[in-house]
CSV table of C-alpha atoms in Angstrom, one decimal:
chain,number,residue,atom,x,y,z
A,1,GLN,CA,25.0,22.6,-9.4
A,2,GLN,CA,21.6,21.6,-11.0
A,3,GLN,CA,22.3,19.3,-14.0
A,4,VAL,CA,18.8,19.8,-15.5
A,5,LYS,CA,16.9,23.0,-15.3
A,6,GLN,CA,13.1,22.7,-16.5
A,7,SER,CA,10.5,25.5,-17.2
A,8,PRO,CA,8.1,26.7,-16.7
A,9,GLN,CA,6.9,25.4,-13.1
A,10,SER,CA,3.1,25.4,-14.1
A,11,LEU,CA,1.3,25.6,-17.3
A,12,ILE,CA,-2.3,26.3,-18.2
A,13,VAL,CA,-3.6,25.4,-21.6
A,14,GLN,CA,-6.8,25.3,-23.3
A,15,LYS,CA,-8.2,22.2,-24.7
A,16,GLY,CA,-6.6,21.8,-28.3
A,17,GLY,CA,-3.8,24.0,-27.8
A,18,ILE,CA,-0.2,23.2,-27.7
A,19,SER,CA,1.8,22.7,-24.5
A,20,ILE,CA,5.4,23.4,-24.5
A,21,ILE,CA,7.9,22.6,-21.8
A,22,ASN,CA,11.6,23.2,-21.9
A,23,CYS,CA,14.5,21.7,-20.5
A,24,ALA,CA,18.4,22.7,-20.5
A,25,TYR,CA,21.1,20.4,-19.4
A,26,GLU,CA,24.8,21.0,-18.4
A,27,ASN,CA,26.9,17.8,-19.3
A,28,THR,CA,27.7,17.1,-22.9
A,29,ALA,CA,28.4,13.4,-22.3
A,30,PHE,CA,24.7,12.9,-21.5
A,31,ASP,CA,23.3,10.4,-24.1
A,32,TYR,CA,19.7,10.0,-23.4
A,33,PHE,CA,16.9,12.5,-22.9
A,34,PRO,CA,13.6,11.2,-21.6
A,35,TRP,CA,10.3,12.7,-20.9
A,36,TYR,CA,8.0,11.2,-17.9
A,37,GLN,CA,4.5,11.7,-17.1
A,38,GLN,CA,3.2,11.5,-13.4
A,39,PHE,CA,-0.3,11.7,-12.3
A,40,PRO,CA,-1.2,12.1,-8.6
A,41,GLY,CA,-0.6,9.1,-6.5
A,42,LYS,CA,1.2,7.3,-9.2
A,43,GLY,CA,5.1,7.1,-10.2
A,44,PRO,CA,6.4,8.6,-13.3
A,45,ALA,CA,5.9,6.8,-16.4
A,46,LEU,CA,8.2,7.1,-19.5
A,47,LEU,CA,6.3,9.2,-22.3
A,48,ILE,CA,8.9,9.8,-25.0
A,49,ALA,CA,12.8,10.0,-25.1
A,50,ILE,CA,15.5,11.0,-27.7
A,51,ARG,CA,19.0,10.4,-28.1
A,52,PRO,CA,21.3,13.3,-29.2
A,53,ASP,CA,21.8,12.0,-32.7
A,54,VAL,CA,18.5,13.2,-34.0
A,55,SER,CA,16.8,16.7,-33.5
A,56,GLU,CA,13.2,15.7,-33.4
A,57,LYS,CA,11.1,12.6,-32.4
A,58,LYS,CA,7.5,12.4,-32.6
A,59,GLU,CA,5.1,9.8,-31.1
A,60,GLY,CA,1.5,10.7,-31.8
A,61,ARG,CA,0.5,14.0,-30.0
A,62,PHE,CA,3.9,14.3,-28.2
A,63,THR,CA,7.2,15.6,-29.9
A,64,ILE,CA,10.6,16.3,-28.6
A,65,SER,CA,12.7,18.8,-30.1
A,66,PHE,CA,16.4,18.5,-29.6
A,67,ASN,CA,19.1,21.2,-29.9
A,68,LYS,CA,22.5,19.6,-29.2
A,69,SER,CA,24.5,23.0,-29.7
A,70,ALA,CA,22.5,24.8,-27.3
A,71,LYS,CA,22.1,21.9,-24.8
A,72,GLN,CA,18.3,22.3,-24.8
A,73,PHE,CA,15.4,20.1,-25.5
A,74,SER,CA,11.7,20.5,-25.3
A,75,LEU,CA,8.5,18.6,-25.1
A,76,HIS,CA,5.5,19.7,-27.3
A,77,ILE,CA,2.0,18.4,-26.8
A,78,MET,CA,-0.3,19.0,-29.7
A,79,ASP,CA,-4.2,19.2,-29.4
A,80,SER,CA,-3.9,18.9,-25.7
A,81,GLN,CA,-6.5,17.1,-23.9
A,82,PRO,CA,-7.8,17.4,-20.4
A,83,GLY,CA,-6.4,13.8,-19.8
A,84,ASP,CA,-3.0,15.3,-20.4
A,85,SER,CA,-3.2,17.2,-17.2
A,86,ALA,CA,-0.3,15.7,-15.0
A,87,THR,CA,3.3,16.7,-14.0
A,88,TYR,CA,6.0,16.3,-16.5
A,89,PHE,CA,9.5,15.6,-15.8
A,90,CYS,CA,12.5,16.0,-18.2
A,91,ALA,CA,15.7,14.0,-17.6
A,92,ALA,CA,19.1,13.5,-19.1
A,93,GLY,CA,21.9,11.2,-18.5
A,94,GLY,CA,23.0,7.7,-19.3
A,95,GLY,CA,22.8,5.0,-16.9
A,96,GLN,CA,22.4,7.3,-14.1
A,97,PHE,CA,19.9,10.2,-14.7
A,98,TYR,CA,19.3,13.8,-13.5
A,99,PHE,CA,15.6,15.4,-13.2
A,100,GLY,CA,14.2,18.5,-13.9
A,101,THR,CA,11.9,20.0,-11.0
A,102,GLY,CA,8.6,19.1,-12.9
A,103,THR,CA,5.9,21.1,-14.8
A,104,SER,CA,2.5,20.9,-13.8
A,105,LEU,CA,0.2,21.0,-16.7
A,106,THR,CA,-3.6,21.8,-16.3
A,107,VAL,CA,-5.7,21.5,-19.7
A,108,ILE,CA,-8.7,23.4,-19.3
A,109,PRO,CA,-11.8,21.9,-21.0
B,1,GLU,CA,1.8,-1.4,-16.8
B,2,ALA,CA,5.0,-1.7,-15.1
B,3,ASP,CA,5.3,-4.6,-12.7
B,4,ILE,CA,7.3,-2.8,-9.8
B,5,TYR,CA,5.7,-2.8,-6.2
B,6,GLN,CA,6.3,-0.6,-3.3
B,7,THR,CA,4.8,-1.1,0.1
B,8,PRO,CA,3.6,0.5,2.3
B,9,ARG,CA,2.2,3.2,0.3
B,10,TYR,CA,1.7,5.6,2.7
B,11,LEU,CA,3.5,5.4,6.4
B,12,VAL,CA,3.1,7.8,9.5
B,13,ILE,CA,5.7,7.0,12.2
B,14,GLY,CA,7.1,8.6,15.2
B,15,THR,CA,10.7,9.8,15.3
B,16,GLY,CA,13.3,7.3,16.2
B,17,LYS,CA,11.5,4.2,14.7
B,18,LYS,CA,13.0,1.9,12.3
B,19,ILE,CA,11.4,1.4,9.0
B,20,THR,CA,12.1,-0.5,5.9
B,21,LEU,CA,10.4,0.5,2.6
B,22,GLU,CA,9.9,-2.3,0.5
B,23,CYS,CA,10.4,-2.5,-3.5
B,24,SER,CA,9.9,-5.6,-5.8
B,25,GLN,CA,10.0,-5.9,-9.3
B,26,THR,CA,8.8,-9.0,-11.6
B,27,MET,CA,10.6,-7.8,-14.7
B,28,GLY,CA,14.2,-9.7,-14.2
B,29,HIS,CA,15.8,-6.1,-14.4
B,30,ASP,CA,19.5,-5.9,-13.0
B,31,LYS,CA,19.3,-2.2,-12.1
B,32,MET,CA,17.2,-0.7,-9.4
B,33,TYR,CA,17.0,2.7,-8.1
B,34,TRP,CA,15.8,4.8,-5.1
B,35,TYR,CA,14.8,8.3,-5.4
B,36,GLN,CA,13.5,10.9,-3.1
B,37,GLN,CA,10.8,13.3,-4.5
B,38,ASP,CA,9.7,16.4,-2.5
B,39,PRO,CA,6.9,18.8,-4.0
B,40,GLY,CA,8.2,21.1,-6.7
B,41,MET,CA,11.6,19.5,-6.7
B,42,GLU,CA,13.4,17.2,-8.8
B,43,LEU,CA,13.9,13.5,-8.2
B,44,HIS,CA,17.1,12.9,-6.4
B,45,LEU,CA,18.7,9.7,-6.8
B,46,ILE,CA,19.8,8.3,-3.1
B,47,HIS,CA,20.8,4.6,-4.0
B,48,TYR,CA,21.1,2.2,-6.8
B,49,SER,CA,22.1,-1.3,-7.6
B,50,TYR,CA,23.6,-2.7,-10.7
B,51,GLY,CA,22.8,-6.4,-9.5
B,52,VAL,CA,22.9,-8.7,-6.5
B,53,ASN,CA,25.0,-7.8,-3.7
B,54,SER,CA,25.8,-4.5,-5.4
B,55,THR,CA,24.8,-1.2,-4.1
B,56,GLU,CA,26.0,2.3,-4.4
B,57,LYS,CA,25.1,5.9,-2.9
B,58,GLY,CA,23.3,8.3,-5.4
B,59,ASP,CA,24.0,12.0,-5.6
B,60,LEU,CA,21.8,13.0,-2.7
B,61,SER,CA,23.2,12.2,0.6
B,62,SER,CA,21.0,9.9,2.5
B,63,GLU,CA,21.0,8.5,6.1
B,64,SER,CA,19.0,5.3,4.7
B,65,THR,CA,20.6,2.0,3.8
B,66,VAL,CA,19.7,-0.4,0.9
B,67,SER,CA,20.3,-4.1,0.4
B,68,ARG,CA,20.2,-6.4,-3.0
B,69,ILE,CA,20.3,-9.9,-1.9
B,70,ARG,CA,17.8,-10.9,-4.6
B,71,THR,CA,17.4,-9.6,-8.3
B,72,GLU,CA,13.7,-8.6,-7.7
B,73,HIS,CA,14.0,-6.9,-4.3
B,74,PHE,CA,15.6,-3.6,-3.2
B,75,PRO,CA,14.4,-2.7,0.2
B,76,LEU,CA,15.3,0.7,1.7
B,77,THR,CA,15.9,1.1,5.5
B,78,LEU,CA,16.1,4.1,8.3
B,79,GLU,CA,17.4,3.0,11.5
B,80,SER,CA,16.1,6.1,13.0
B,81,ALA,CA,13.6,8.1,11.2
B,82,ARG,CA,13.5,11.9,11.8
B,83,PRO,CA,11.1,14.5,10.7
B,84,SER,CA,13.6,15.5,8.0
B,85,HIS,CA,13.1,12.2,6.4
B,86,THR,CA,9.7,13.0,5.4
B,87,SER,CA,9.4,12.9,1.7
B,88,GLN,CA,8.0,10.6,-1.1
B,89,TYR,CA,10.4,7.6,-2.0
B,90,LEU,CA,10.3,6.3,-5.5
B,91,CYS,CA,11.9,2.9,-6.5
B,92,ALA,CA,12.8,2.2,-10.1
B,93,SER,CA,14.2,-0.5,-12.3
B,94,SER,CA,15.7,-0.9,-15.7
B,95,GLY,CA,17.3,-3.6,-17.6
B,96,GLY,CA,17.2,-5.6,-20.9
B,97,LEU,CA,17.4,-4.1,-24.3
B,98,ALA,CA,15.9,-0.8,-23.3
B,99,ASP,CA,18.3,-0.3,-20.4
B,100,ASN,CA,17.9,3.5,-20.2
B,101,GLU,CA,14.1,2.9,-19.7
B,102,GLN,CA,13.3,3.2,-15.8
B,103,PHE,CA,10.0,1.8,-14.7
B,104,PHE,CA,9.0,3.4,-11.6
B,105,GLY,CA,6.5,2.0,-8.7
B,106,PRO,CA,3.8,4.1,-7.1
B,107,GLY,CA,6.0,5.6,-4.3
B,108,THR,CA,5.8,5.6,-0.5
B,109,ARG,CA,4.7,8.7,1.3
B,110,LEU,CA,6.7,8.9,4.5
B,111,THR,CA,5.7,11.2,7.2
B,112,VAL,CA,8.0,11.4,10.6
B,113,LEU,CA,6.4,13.2,13.2
């Protein structure tokens, strides 16, 4: 059973637009929810993370929204830029993590 | 930039060969991990270690083995490579106050012919 489901698989956004990626998880014991950004030829890098005791966390143009009752969390990228074009992975867990299948984001100039 | 290194970056070998993928980190992290990543698929944990002489298998069954003799070094070995082992292998580490934050290496792309 897939522990973390991520959508969409791919996303195309105009420069300046808002990119939204969604994830849902199964295990209510998970207590840490990171998002990773991966560029071609590189390993994933931590972008932003949230714990279930808060409903939103913002860092610059990146915001995580967290809905504990629905077991869902999402990444919002405001004012999307071409440099944001990458693959984004959500993850959930604590100690050991389960990853989503990734979203390929393309920001068109 | 995270100080975690993987070698080789790319490897093409024939079936039946023994290979070792190297992973080293200079951050003094206790925890290290190996993930397998295929296109369009989630990262799958295949091995992890919480310290020297401690290794465990992850959720994804793998024919590979690992060792953790030194804190900074976590090599992965395939005794007899097969085409089904073709994949991207990512090494990661975590530790200290930000224990949940995993730092990833650049990966090794393995192709077995």
